[in-house]
Structures are given as structure tokens and as C-alpha cells.
Short mmCIF file of C-alpha atoms in Angstrom, two decimals:
data_model
loop_
_atom_site.label_atom_id
_atom_site.label_comp_id
_atom_site.label_asym_id
_atom_site.label_seq_id
_atom_site.Cartn_x
_atom_site.Cartn_y
_atom_site.Cartn_z
CA UNK A 90 31.93 16.72 206.86
CA UNK A 91 33.18 16.50 202.95
CA UNK A 92 36.66 15.78 204.19
CA UNK A 93 35.87 13.76 206.55
CA UNK A 94 34.08 11.54 203.98
CA UNK A 95 36.74 11.93 201.43
CA UNK A 96 39.39 11.13 204.43
CA UNK A 97 37.43 7.48 205.36
CA UNK A 98 36.95 6.99 201.87
CA UNK A 99 41.02 7.23 201.68
CA UNK A 100 42.13 4.82 203.97
CA UNK A 101 39.08 2.30 203.50
CA UNK A 102 39.85 -0.92 202.47
CA UNK A 103 36.67 -1.90 201.09
CA UNK A 104 33.97 0.87 199.85
CA UNK A 105 30.16 -0.86 199.71
CA UNK A 106 28.18 1.18 197.65
CA UNK A 107 24.39 0.63 197.39
CA UNK A 108 22.10 1.82 194.65
CA UNK A 109 18.71 1.52 193.63
CA UNK A 110 18.32 -0.93 190.90
CA UNK A 111 16.86 1.70 188.83
CA UNK A 112 17.63 4.36 186.61
CA UNK A 113 18.33 6.76 188.76
CA UNK A 114 20.05 4.50 191.18
CA UNK A 115 22.14 4.56 187.93
CA UNK A 116 22.44 7.97 187.64
CA UNK A 117 23.00 8.82 191.16
CA UNK A 118 26.19 6.43 191.23
CA UNK A 119 27.89 8.21 187.92
CA UNK A 120 27.41 11.36 189.47
CA UNK A 121 28.40 10.27 193.47
CA UNK A 122 31.24 7.93 192.30
CA UNK A 123 32.71 10.87 189.95
CA UNK A 124 32.63 12.65 193.15
CA UNK A 125 34.69 10.87 195.27
CA UNK A 126 36.52 8.13 193.31
CA UNK A 127 39.98 10.46 193.84
CA UNK A 128 39.30 9.53 197.34
CA UNK A 129 38.86 6.26 196.76
CA UNK A 130 43.37 4.82 196.73
CA UNK A 131 43.09 1.51 196.82
CA UNK A 132 39.83 0.35 198.53
CA UNK A 133 37.66 -3.39 196.94
CA UNK A 134 34.64 -1.98 195.80
CA UNK A 135 31.21 -3.89 196.08
CA UNK A 136 28.63 -2.23 194.22
CA UNK A 137 25.29 -3.44 196.55
CA UNK A 138 21.97 -3.29 194.52
CA UNK A 139 19.12 -2.47 196.56
CA UNK A 140 15.59 -4.38 196.51
CA UNK A 141 16.01 -6.12 193.10
CA UNK A 142 12.66 -6.30 191.65
CA UNK A 143 13.05 -10.50 190.66
CA UNK A 144 11.18 -9.92 187.34
CA UNK A 145 13.74 -7.68 186.16
CA UNK A 146 16.70 -8.90 187.77
CA UNK A 147 19.14 -9.95 184.37
CA UNK A 148 18.47 -7.15 182.77
CA UNK A 149 19.11 -4.67 185.25
CA UNK A 150 22.00 -6.60 186.82
CA UNK A 151 23.81 -6.40 183.26
CA UNK A 152 22.91 -2.54 182.95
CA UNK A 153 24.53 -1.74 186.39
CA UNK A 154 28.17 -4.06 184.70
CA UNK A 155 27.71 -1.61 181.26
CA UNK A 156 27.37 1.66 183.82
CA UNK A 157 30.45 0.10 185.94
CA UNK A 158 32.67 -0.62 182.77
CA UNK A 159 31.95 3.21 181.88
CA UNK A 160 33.30 4.04 184.97
CA UNK A 161 35.88 1.72 184.90
CA UNK A 162 35.50 0.99 188.17
CA UNK A 163 37.08 -2.62 189.18
CA UNK A 164 34.16 -4.10 191.75
CA UNK A 165 32.00 -7.12 192.63
CA UNK A 166 28.34 -6.82 192.91
CA UNK A 167 25.78 -8.25 194.54
CA UNK A 168 22.17 -8.15 194.12
CA UNK A 169 19.79 -8.05 197.04
CA UNK A 170 16.49 -8.96 196.16
CA UNK A 171 12.93 -7.26 197.38
CA UNK A 172 11.77 -10.26 199.98
CA UNK A 173 8.52 -10.14 201.81
CA UNK A 174 10.74 -11.84 205.05
CA UNK A 175 11.84 -8.71 204.81
CA UNK A 176 8.20 -6.60 206.39
CA UNK A 177 7.46 -10.09 208.12
CA UNK A 178 10.80 -9.26 210.42
CA UNK A 179 10.25 -5.58 210.83
CA UNK A 180 6.81 -6.20 211.67
CA UNK A 181 7.54 -8.67 214.46
CA UNK A 182 10.75 -7.31 215.94
CA UNK A 183 12.72 -11.04 214.82
CA UNK A 184 15.93 -11.36 212.74
CA UNK A 185 16.52 -12.45 209.72
CA UNK A 186 17.16 -15.73 210.65
CA UNK A 187 14.53 -16.43 212.73
CA UNK A 188 11.45 -15.22 210.17
CA UNK A 189 13.55 -17.32 207.17
CA UNK A 190 16.85 -18.19 207.32
CA UNK A 191 16.26 -19.38 203.46
CA UNK A 192 14.90 -16.61 202.27
CA UNK A 193 16.18 -14.95 199.09
CA UNK A 194 17.55 -11.60 200.15
CA UNK A 195 19.12 -13.87 203.32
CA UNK A 196 21.02 -15.59 200.87
CA UNK A 197 22.60 -12.13 199.30
CA UNK A 198 22.75 -10.30 202.35
CA UNK A 199 24.97 -12.75 203.81
CA UNK A 200 27.02 -12.60 200.45
CA UNK A 201 27.52 -9.02 201.79
CA UNK A 202 28.62 -9.99 204.83
CA UNK A 203 31.33 -12.30 203.36
CA UNK A 204 32.19 -9.72 200.25
CA UNK A 205 32.88 -7.08 203.25
CA UNK A 206 34.07 -10.02 205.77
CA UNK A 207 37.38 -8.69 206.03
CA UNK A 208 36.58 -5.67 208.53
CA UNK A 209 38.82 -5.07 211.35
CA UNK A 210 37.62 -2.75 214.02
CA UNK A 211 40.82 -1.42 215.54
CA UNK A 212 39.77 1.90 216.99
CA UNK A 213 39.30 0.89 220.80
CA UNK A 214 37.09 4.46 220.48
CA UNK A 215 34.18 2.56 218.66
CA UNK A 216 34.86 -1.29 219.52
CA UNK A 217 31.41 -2.04 219.53
CA UNK A 218 32.36 -5.81 219.99
CA UNK A 219 31.05 -5.72 223.88
CA UNK A 220 28.25 -4.20 222.63
CA UNK A 221 27.46 -6.77 220.27
CA UNK A 222 28.32 -9.72 222.87
CA UNK A 223 25.61 -8.00 225.16
CA UNK A 224 23.08 -8.40 222.49
CA UNK A 225 23.38 -12.01 221.72
CA UNK A 226 21.80 -12.33 225.16
CA UNK A 227 19.14 -14.76 224.96
CA UNK A 228 15.71 -14.13 224.61
CA UNK A 229 16.20 -10.19 224.84
CA UNK A 230 13.18 -9.00 222.83
CA UNK A 231 9.14 -10.55 223.27
CA UNK A 232 9.05 -12.21 219.51
CA UNK A 233 12.76 -14.15 220.18
CA UNK A 234 12.42 -17.81 219.41
CA UNK A 235 13.36 -20.19 222.44
CA UNK A 236 15.77 -22.13 220.63
CA UNK A 237 17.45 -18.97 218.74
CA UNK A 238 20.19 -16.56 220.01
CA UNK A 239 17.35 -13.62 219.79
#
């Protein structure tokens, strides 16, 4: 399993590292990055701080920048804030766009998608394009908005 992960990392063009925005997340970032850094050859690294509390955002982001600089990582960082719309989305089986496309989390996740936007799936065995198209059928679940893509 470790060998397959290292092979995937060595071939990756972008590596997204999702961490908790707290001391435990910082410690795990240091440990995990130390374990995998030799496998990341040429990938762009995106650090994603997940469920960032609004009250501590500035301080936490600064601390994580310091951690990444100590690790000598060339990276970009995106903080995804805690947002009540995520819970509502899960409870109603809706998409984030249907619940609140203006939410802080929605905007941050849009930034994550933009950072990772260069992804191209060249593996015909794992080609999920037709499946994605299938799920774009209007009204696929009970809570789909009448004008939405469900």
C-alpha cells in the first residue's frame, strides 16, 4: 500500500494535503510531509486547512505558513471555513450550490477546485466522465431544486 501511494505521489502533478487547523493538524503535517516528501518529485502542493474557525483564522493561517516555511515547502494554501450550510446540505441531501452558493465554504471550495483545476484523467479504466454526466440528470434526488441540475 505504501509503495502504491509513493508511486502515485511521484507521478502526481498536484498534491492536495488536507489538514486540521489546529496543533494536532500542524504536527501531523510535519510528520506526514516528512514521510512523503521524497516521493513528491515535481508536484504543485496545495495545503487545505479544513473547517477553519472564523475567530482564529488569521492566527492559524499565519502559524501554518510558518510550519510550511520551516519544512521548505513550495505551496499554496486555502482555508476552508466552518460553515453551517454544510450540515444543512447533508441533512437535506442537497448540493452546496442548492443550499447556499454564497457561503464562505462554497467560495473556499471553489478556490480549491480552481487550484486543482488542471487535473486530467488520462486513464481509460478509471474514466469517470460518463458517470459524472449521468449524475447531472435533472431531479436525481427528492430535494433537487426545480430549476437546478440536482
